[in-house]
Coordinates of C-alpha atoms in Angstrom, one line a residue:
M1 CA 11.8 12.4 27.2
S2 CA 12.6 8.5 26.9
A3 CA 13.9 7.1 23.5
L4 CA 13.3 4.5 21.8
L5 CA 16.4 1.9 21.9
R6 CA 18.1 1.0 18.0
R7 CA 17.7 -2.7 18.1
I8 CA 16.8 -4.4 14.3
G9 CA 18.8 -4.3 11.3
T10 CA 17.7 -4.9 7.8
G11 CA 16.2 -8.2 7.5
Q12 CA 14.0 -7.7 10.2
A13 CA 12.8 -4.3 8.8
M14 CA 12.2 -6.0 5.3
G15 CA 10.0 -8.4 7.6
I16 CA 8.2 -6.1 8.8
G17 CA 7.4 -4.2 5.8
L18 CA 7.0 -7.4 3.7
A19 CA 4.3 -8.7 6.6
S20 CA 2.8 -5.4 5.8
M21 CA 2.7 -5.5 2.2
V22 CA 2.2 -9.1 1.3
G23 CA -0.9 -9.3 3.7
A24 CA -4.4 -8.7 3.1
G25 CA -4.8 -6.6 -0.1
V26 CA -3.1 -9.0 -2.1
F27 CA -6.0 -11.9 -0.8
Y28 CA -8.8 -8.7 -1.7
V29 CA -8.0 -6.2 -3.9
W30 CA -8.3 -8.3 -6.8
A31 CA -12.1 -8.1 -7.7
P32 CA -13.0 -4.5 -7.1
A33 CA -9.9 -3.8 -9.4
A34 CA -10.6 -6.2 -11.7
A35 CA -14.8 -4.1 -11.9
A36 CA -13.0 -0.7 -12.0
A37 CA -10.1 -1.8 -14.7
G38 CA -11.7 -5.4 -16.0
G39 CA -8.6 -6.9 -18.7
A40 CA -7.0 -3.9 -18.1
L41 CA -5.8 -4.4 -14.3
L42 CA -2.3 -5.3 -14.5
V43 CA -1.8 -1.7 -15.8
G44 CA -3.4 -0.5 -13.1
L45 CA -0.6 -2.5 -11.2
V46 CA 2.2 -1.3 -12.6
L47 CA 0.8 2.2 -12.3
A48 CA 0.4 1.2 -8.0
G49 CA 3.8 0.1 -8.5
I50 CA 5.4 2.8 -10.2
V51 CA 3.8 5.2 -8.0
A52 CA 5.0 3.2 -4.9
S53 CA 8.5 3.3 -6.1
L54 CA 9.0 6.7 -6.4
N55 CA 7.1 7.2 -2.7
A56 CA 9.5 4.8 -1.1
L57 CA 12.9 6.5 -2.9
S58 CA 11.5 9.8 -1.2
T59 CA 10.8 8.1 1.7
A60 CA 14.5 6.4 1.7
Q61 CA 16.3 9.7 0.9
L62 CA 13.9 11.3 4.2
A63 CA 14.6 8.6 6.3
M64 CA 18.4 8.8 6.0
A65 CA 18.4 12.0 6.7
H66 CA 15.8 11.8 9.2
P67 CA 16.2 8.7 11.0
V68 CA 13.3 9.0 13.6
S69 CA 9.9 7.9 14.4
G70 CA 6.6 9.4 12.7
G71 CA 7.8 9.1 9.0
A72 CA 6.2 11.7 7.2
Y73 CA 4.9 13.4 9.9
A74 CA 9.0 13.9 10.9
Y75 CA 10.1 14.2 7.5
G76 CA 6.9 17.5 7.0
R77 CA 7.7 19.3 10.3
A78 CA 11.3 19.4 10.0
T79 CA 10.8 20.6 5.8
I80 CA 7.9 22.7 5.0
G81 CA 6.4 23.2 9.1
P82 CA 4.8 21.9 11.6
W83 CA 1.3 22.4 9.7
T84 CA 2.5 20.4 7.0
G85 CA 3.6 17.6 9.5
F86 CA 0.4 17.2 11.1
A87 CA -2.1 17.3 8.2
A88 CA 0.7 14.3 6.9
G89 CA 0.4 12.6 10.6
W90 CA -2.9 13.0 10.7
L91 CA -3.9 11.0 7.7
F92 CA -1.7 8.6 8.2
V93 CA -3.2 8.0 11.7
C94 CA -6.9 8.1 9.9
G95 CA -6.0 6.2 7.2
K96 CA -4.1 3.5 8.3
T97 CA -6.9 3.1 11.5
A98 CA -9.3 2.6 8.9
S99 CA -7.1 -0.1 7.3
V100 CA -6.4 -2.0 10.5
G101 CA -10.2 -2.2 11.0
A102 CA -10.6 -3.4 7.0
I103 CA -8.3 -6.1 7.6
A104 CA -9.2 -7.2 10.8
L105 CA -12.6 -7.8 9.4
I106 CA -10.8 -9.8 6.0
A107 CA -9.1 -11.9 8.8
G108 CA -12.4 -12.4 10.8
S109 CA -14.1 -13.8 7.7
Y110 CA -11.6 -16.2 7.1
L111 CA -10.9 -17.2 10.3
W112 CA -14.8 -18.0 11.7
P113 CA -17.4 -16.0 8.8
E114 CA -20.2 -16.2 10.7
Q115 CA -18.4 -14.4 13.9
A116 CA -16.2 -12.4 11.8
K117 CA -16.2 -9.7 14.0
P118 CA -15.7 -11.1 17.3
V119 CA -12.6 -12.5 15.8
A120 CA -11.6 -9.0 14.3
V121 CA -12.0 -7.3 17.6
A122 CA -9.9 -10.3 19.2
A123 CA -7.0 -10.1 17.1
V124 CA -6.8 -6.0 17.1
A125 CA -6.2 -6.7 21.0
V126 CA -3.7 -9.8 20.9
L127 CA -1.8 -8.3 18.4
A128 CA -1.1 -4.7 19.9
G129 CA -0.2 -6.4 23.3
V130 CA 2.3 -8.3 21.8
N131 CA 3.7 -4.7 19.9
A132 CA 3.1 -3.6 23.3
T133 CA 6.2 -6.6 25.0
G134 CA 8.7 -4.3 22.4
I135 CA 9.6 -3.7 18.7
R136 CA 11.7 -7.3 18.7
S137 CA 8.8 -9.1 19.4
T138 CA 7.4 -7.1 16.4
A139 CA 9.5 -8.5 13.7
R140 CA 10.3 -11.9 15.1
V141 CA 6.9 -12.5 14.4
S142 CA 7.0 -10.2 11.2
L143 CA 9.2 -12.8 9.8
V144 CA 8.2 -15.9 10.8
I145 CA 4.5 -14.5 9.6
V146 CA 6.0 -13.7 6.0
A147 CA 7.8 -16.7 5.9
V148 CA 4.7 -18.8 6.2
V149 CA 2.6 -16.7 3.9
G150 CA 5.3 -16.1 1.3
A151 CA 6.3 -20.0 0.9
G152 CA 2.0 -20.8 0.7
L153 CA 1.8 -18.1 -2.2
V154 CA 4.5 -19.4 -4.0
T155 CA 3.2 -22.9 -3.6
L156 CA -0.2 -22.0 -4.6
I157 CA 2.1 -20.0 -7.6
G158 CA 3.8 -23.2 -8.8
A159 CA 0.7 -25.6 -8.5
T160 CA -1.3 -23.3 -10.8
L161 CA 1.3 -23.2 -13.2
L162 CA 1.9 -27.0 -13.4
S163 CA -1.9 -27.4 -13.4
G164 CA -1.9 -26.0 -16.7
A165 CA -5.1 -24.0 -15.9
A166 CA -3.3 -20.8 -16.7
V167 CA -4.6 -20.5 -20.6
G168 CA -6.6 -17.0 -20.8
P169 CA -5.1 -14.0 -21.3
V170 CA -3.7 -11.7 -19.2
L171 CA -3.8 -8.3 -20.4
E172 CA -7.0 -7.3 -22.5
L173 CA -7.1 -4.0 -23.1
G174 CA -10.1 -3.9 -24.5
A175 CA -11.9 -5.9 -21.7
T176 CA -13.7 -3.3 -20.2
D177 CA -15.5 0.2 -20.8
A178 CA -14.0 2.1 -18.1
G179 CA -10.9 3.7 -19.9
W180 CA -8.0 5.1 -18.2
Y181 CA -10.5 6.3 -14.8
G182 CA -11.1 3.0 -14.5
V183 CA -7.7 2.3 -15.0
L184 CA -6.7 4.7 -12.5
Q185 CA -9.2 4.1 -9.9
S186 CA -7.7 0.5 -9.9
A187 CA -3.9 1.3 -9.5
G188 CA -5.2 3.6 -6.5
L189 CA -7.2 0.7 -5.1
L190 CA -4.2 -1.4 -5.6
F191 CA -2.0 0.8 -3.9
F192 CA -3.4 -0.4 -0.9
C193 CA -1.5 -3.4 -1.2
F194 CA 2.0 -1.5 -1.6
A195 CA 2.0 0.5 1.6
G196 CA 3.9 -1.6 4.1
Y197 CA 6.8 0.5 3.4
A198 CA 5.8 3.2 5.5
R199 CA 5.9 0.6 8.7
M200 CA 10.0 0.7 7.7
A201 CA 10.5 4.2 7.9
T202 CA 8.0 5.2 11.0
L203 CA 10.2 2.7 12.6
G204 CA 13.3 4.6 12.0
E205 CA 14.0 5.5 15.5
E206 CA 14.7 1.7 16.3
V207 CA 16.7 1.2 13.5
R208 CA 20.7 0.2 13.5
D209 CA 22.6 2.3 10.9
P210 CA 19.0 3.4 9.7
R211 CA 21.2 5.8 7.1
R212 CA 22.1 2.5 5.3
T213 CA 19.2 -0.2 6.4
L214 CA 16.6 1.9 5.4
P215 CA 16.8 2.3 2.1
R216 CA 18.2 -0.9 1.1
A217 CA 15.2 -2.4 3.3
I218 CA 12.8 -0.7 1.9
I219 CA 13.5 -0.5 -1.5
S220 CA 14.3 -4.4 -1.4
A221 CA 10.7 -5.5 0.3
L222 CA 9.0 -3.3 -2.7
A223 CA 10.5 -4.9 -5.4
I224 CA 10.1 -8.7 -3.7
A225 CA 6.2 -7.4 -3.4
L226 CA 5.9 -6.1 -6.6
A227 CA 7.0 -9.4 -8.4
L228 CA 4.3 -11.4 -6.6
Y229 CA 1.2 -9.3 -6.7
A230 CA 2.2 -9.6 -10.7
T231 CA 2.5 -13.1 -10.7
I232 CA -0.7 -13.3 -8.7
G233 CA -2.7 -10.8 -10.6
A234 CA -1.7 -12.0 -13.8
L235 CA -2.5 -15.9 -13.1
C236 CA -6.2 -14.2 -11.4
L237 CA -6.8 -12.5 -14.8
S238 CA -5.7 -15.6 -16.8
V239 CA -7.6 -18.5 -15.0
L240 CA -10.6 -16.7 -13.6
G241 CA -11.3 -14.1 -16.8
P242 CA -11.6 -10.2 -16.3
D243 CA -15.3 -11.0 -15.2
G244 CA -15.0 -13.7 -12.9
L245 CA -12.4 -11.8 -10.9
A246 CA -14.3 -8.6 -10.8
V247 CA -17.4 -10.7 -9.0
S248 CA -15.3 -12.7 -6.5
A249 CA -15.8 -12.4 -3.0
S250 CA -12.4 -14.2 -2.2
P251 CA -10.3 -14.0 -5.6
I252 CA -7.1 -16.4 -4.4
A253 CA -9.0 -19.0 -3.0
D254 CA -11.6 -19.1 -6.3
L255 CA -8.0 -19.1 -7.8
A256 CA -6.8 -22.2 -6.1
A257 CA -10.4 -24.0 -6.8
V258 CA -10.6 -23.5 -10.3
A259 CA -6.9 -24.4 -11.3
L260 CA -6.8 -27.6 -8.7
G261 CA -10.0 -28.4 -7.9
G262 CA -11.8 -29.1 -4.6
T263 CA -12.1 -27.8 -1.7
G264 CA -8.8 -28.6 0.4
W265 CA -6.4 -25.7 -1.7
A266 CA -9.4 -23.1 -0.7
V267 CA -9.2 -24.5 2.7
V268 CA -5.5 -23.8 2.8
V269 CA -5.8 -20.6 1.3
G270 CA -8.1 -19.4 3.9
A271 CA -5.5 -19.7 6.4
V272 CA -3.0 -18.3 4.9
A273 CA -5.2 -15.4 3.8
A274 CA -5.9 -15.1 7.6
L275 CA -2.9 -15.5 9.0
A276 CA -1.3 -12.4 6.4
S277 CA -4.5 -10.7 7.5
L278 CA -2.5 -10.9 10.5
G279 CA 1.2 -10.2 9.5
S280 CA -0.3 -6.5 7.9
L281 CA -2.0 -5.5 11.2
I282 CA 0.8 -7.1 13.5
G283 CA 3.0 -3.8 11.3
I284 CA 0.2 -2.0 10.7
L285 CA -0.5 -0.9 14.1
A286 CA 3.5 -0.9 15.5
G287 CA 4.0 2.2 12.8
L288 CA 0.5 4.0 14.2
S289 CA 1.9 3.7 17.7
R290 CA 5.3 4.8 16.7
T291 CA 3.4 8.0 14.5
S292 CA 1.2 8.9 17.5
L293 CA 4.5 8.7 19.8
A294 CA 5.7 11.2 17.2
M295 CA 2.6 13.5 17.5
A296 CA 2.7 13.2 21.0
R297 CA 6.0 14.5 21.3
E298 CA 5.3 17.6 19.8
G299 CA 2.2 18.4 20.7
D300 CA 0.5 17.8 18.1
L301 CA -1.6 14.8 20.5
P302 CA -2.8 13.9 24.1
G303 CA 0.6 14.1 25.6
A304 CA -0.1 10.7 27.3
L305 CA 0.5 8.7 24.3
G306 CA 4.2 9.8 24.2
R307 CA 4.6 7.7 27.4
I308 CA 7.2 5.0 26.6
S309 CA 6.9 1.4 28.6
T310 CA 10.8 1.3 30.6
R311 CA 10.5 -2.1 30.9
T312 CA 9.9 -2.8 27.0
S313 CA 10.9 0.5 25.5
A314 CA 7.6 0.2 23.4
P315 CA 5.0 3.7 23.5
V316 CA 2.6 1.4 25.3
V317 CA 0.0 4.0 25.9
A318 CA -0.6 4.8 22.3
E319 CA -0.4 1.7 21.3
A320 CA -3.6 0.9 23.8
S321 CA -5.3 3.5 22.3
V322 CA -4.8 3.0 18.7
A323 CA -6.0 -0.6 19.5
L324 CA -9.1 0.6 20.6
I325 CA -10.5 2.8 18.0
A326 CA -9.1 -0.1 15.7
I327 CA -11.8 -2.3 17.6
A328 CA -14.7 0.7 17.0
A329 CA -14.1 0.7 13.3
V330 CA -14.3 -2.9 13.2
V331 CA -17.9 -2.9 15.1
L332 CA -18.8 0.3 13.2
L333 CA -17.9 0.2 9.5
D334 CA -17.8 -1.6 6.9
P335 CA -14.4 -3.5 5.0
R336 CA -15.1 -1.9 1.3
Q337 CA -15.3 1.6 3.0
L338 CA -12.4 1.5 4.9
V339 CA -10.2 0.3 1.9
G340 CA -11.5 2.9 -0.1
F341 CA -10.7 5.9 2.4
S342 CA -7.5 4.3 3.6
A343 CA -6.0 4.3 0.0
C344 CA -7.0 7.9 -0.6
A345 CA -5.5 8.8 2.9
V346 CA -2.5 7.5 2.2
L347 CA -1.7 8.4 -0.9
G348 CA -2.3 12.2 0.5
Y349 CA 0.5 11.4 2.9
Y350 CA 2.4 10.2 0.6
A351 CA 2.2 13.2 -1.4
I352 CA 3.3 15.3 1.3
A353 CA 6.4 13.0 2.0
H354 CA 7.2 14.3 -1.3
A355 CA 6.8 17.5 -0.9
S356 CA 8.9 17.4 1.6
A357 CA 12.0 15.7 0.1
L358 CA 11.6 18.3 -2.5
R359 CA 12.5 20.9 0.3
Q360 CA 15.4 19.0 1.2
P361 CA 19.2 21.2 0.8
R362 CA 21.1 19.6 -1.4
S363 CA 23.8 18.0 0.9
E364 CA 20.5 15.5 1.8
R365 CA 19.4 15.0 -1.3
W366 CA 20.8 11.9 -3.9
L367 CA 17.5 11.7 -5.6
P368 CA 16.9 14.2 -8.9
R369 CA 14.0 16.4 -8.2
A370 CA 11.7 14.4 -11.0
V371 CA 11.3 11.9 -8.4
Q372 CA 9.4 14.0 -6.3
W373 CA 7.3 15.3 -8.9
I374 CA 6.4 12.6 -10.7
G375 CA 5.6 11.1 -7.8
L376 CA 3.4 14.0 -6.3
A377 CA 1.7 14.0 -9.3
G378 CA 1.0 10.5 -9.6
C379 CA -0.2 10.6 -6.0
L380 CA -3.0 13.3 -6.3
L381 CA -4.1 11.6 -9.1
L382 CA -4.5 8.1 -8.0
A383 CA -6.0 9.4 -4.7
L384 CA -8.6 11.7 -6.8
T385 CA -9.4 8.8 -9.0
L386 CA -11.0 6.9 -6.2
P387 CA -14.3 6.2 -5.5
W388 CA -16.0 10.2 -4.5
Q389 CA -17.1 8.8 -0.5
A390 CA -13.5 7.9 -0.3
V391 CA -12.2 11.2 -1.5
V392 CA -15.0 13.7 0.5
G393 CA -14.5 11.8 3.6
A394 CA -10.5 11.8 3.4
V395 CA -11.4 15.7 3.0
V396 CA -13.6 16.1 5.8
V397 CA -11.2 14.2 8.3
L398 CA -8.1 16.3 7.1
A399 CA -10.5 19.3 7.7
V400 CA -11.7 18.0 11.4
G401 CA -7.7 17.6 12.1
L402 CA -6.6 20.7 10.8
G403 CA -10.0 22.4 13.1
A404 CA -9.1 20.8 16.0
R405 CA -5.1 21.3 15.7
S406 CA -6.2 25.2 14.9
L407 CA -8.5 25.3 18.3
S408 CA -5.4 23.7 20.2
V409 CA -3.2 26.2 19.2
M410 CA -5.1 28.9 20.5
M411 CA -5.8 27.8 23.9
R412 CA -1.8 26.9 24.1
R413 CA -0.9 31.0 23.2
R414 CA -4.4 32.0 25.6
E415 CA -2.7 30.1 28.4
A416 CA 0.6 31.7 27.4
A417 CA 0.1 34.8 27.1
P418 CA 0.0 37.6 30.1
K419 CA -1.9 37.8 32.4

């Protein structure tokens, strides 16, 4: 079977990860997170960052030993077994496909609110086409997007600080009645922003010198994103207040309007938000197609998804299939529901990654086992404190996937049995 080519280095891998993390989430999740945690929002952000950091460390350890496409799907198969690997891959594919639908709708609402769904469909189709031309195109586009979005956010932060509008408190532990449940729920929602480093791990088969490149790219990209999120979250709370932030439909645009006045800054923020959303989409679509490719190679998804283009060295069938499912999600579902489900499914995916890292032999380990145990507990805790609809949806989807795999295994055994 054809192999993917190792073409990208540390900087390009960081670009893909940052474009995925510094995307739609940073423009969207502050409001529902503030509704859950109120003035304790930053506590939720810290908890989300801790869990994401632990996930990144375990993912890096696994990626160094298994530098292939598929992320926790490949890790689970290698260290625990095929059923565990399938559960991870299935949760990732379903959760991140939901994320693609939500992010595309957010981009559409910024670009053309009255025609958000058609714009979202077009965005998914175009970016899937870019990915199909090869991973170097994905990396180049990601680097351009993350540079523009990062510059826009840094400019907004600087202008807000210079305006003197950030005069309110950034941490009011008594400003919510939700208690620790609300704080944990906000952490689960804010985790939606941090999942971009999974894209780097799932691209392990296309990274040069993966044992060196992947850990550096994953940890560096996460540290940059965490510092940026902490600053933005503090400014949103200080300028808008917990109550104002909780009811905001576009928190960063409202931050710009209140702190800087007029509509000009809001228009600029809207354009940056739309661009960030497109950056998220291109990275997530790349990771989804590679996980689908890995699952198809092992017979856990239809074999046609494992086809790699001889011209572009990209998994074109998987790319097109993921795009079509995401387009269906755009047409049929609501972005708020998709975000909760995506966060729950991806936290389950990382829980399996921690369990896989716990099973690695001593020769492959460079982290203490406490990292995996705490990370595993953190993933499960945040997942279970998300809205119940998201939890039930993730459990049902996982059960359907496991059931379908059981039927497939039974059919293959019958076909292989002697007549």
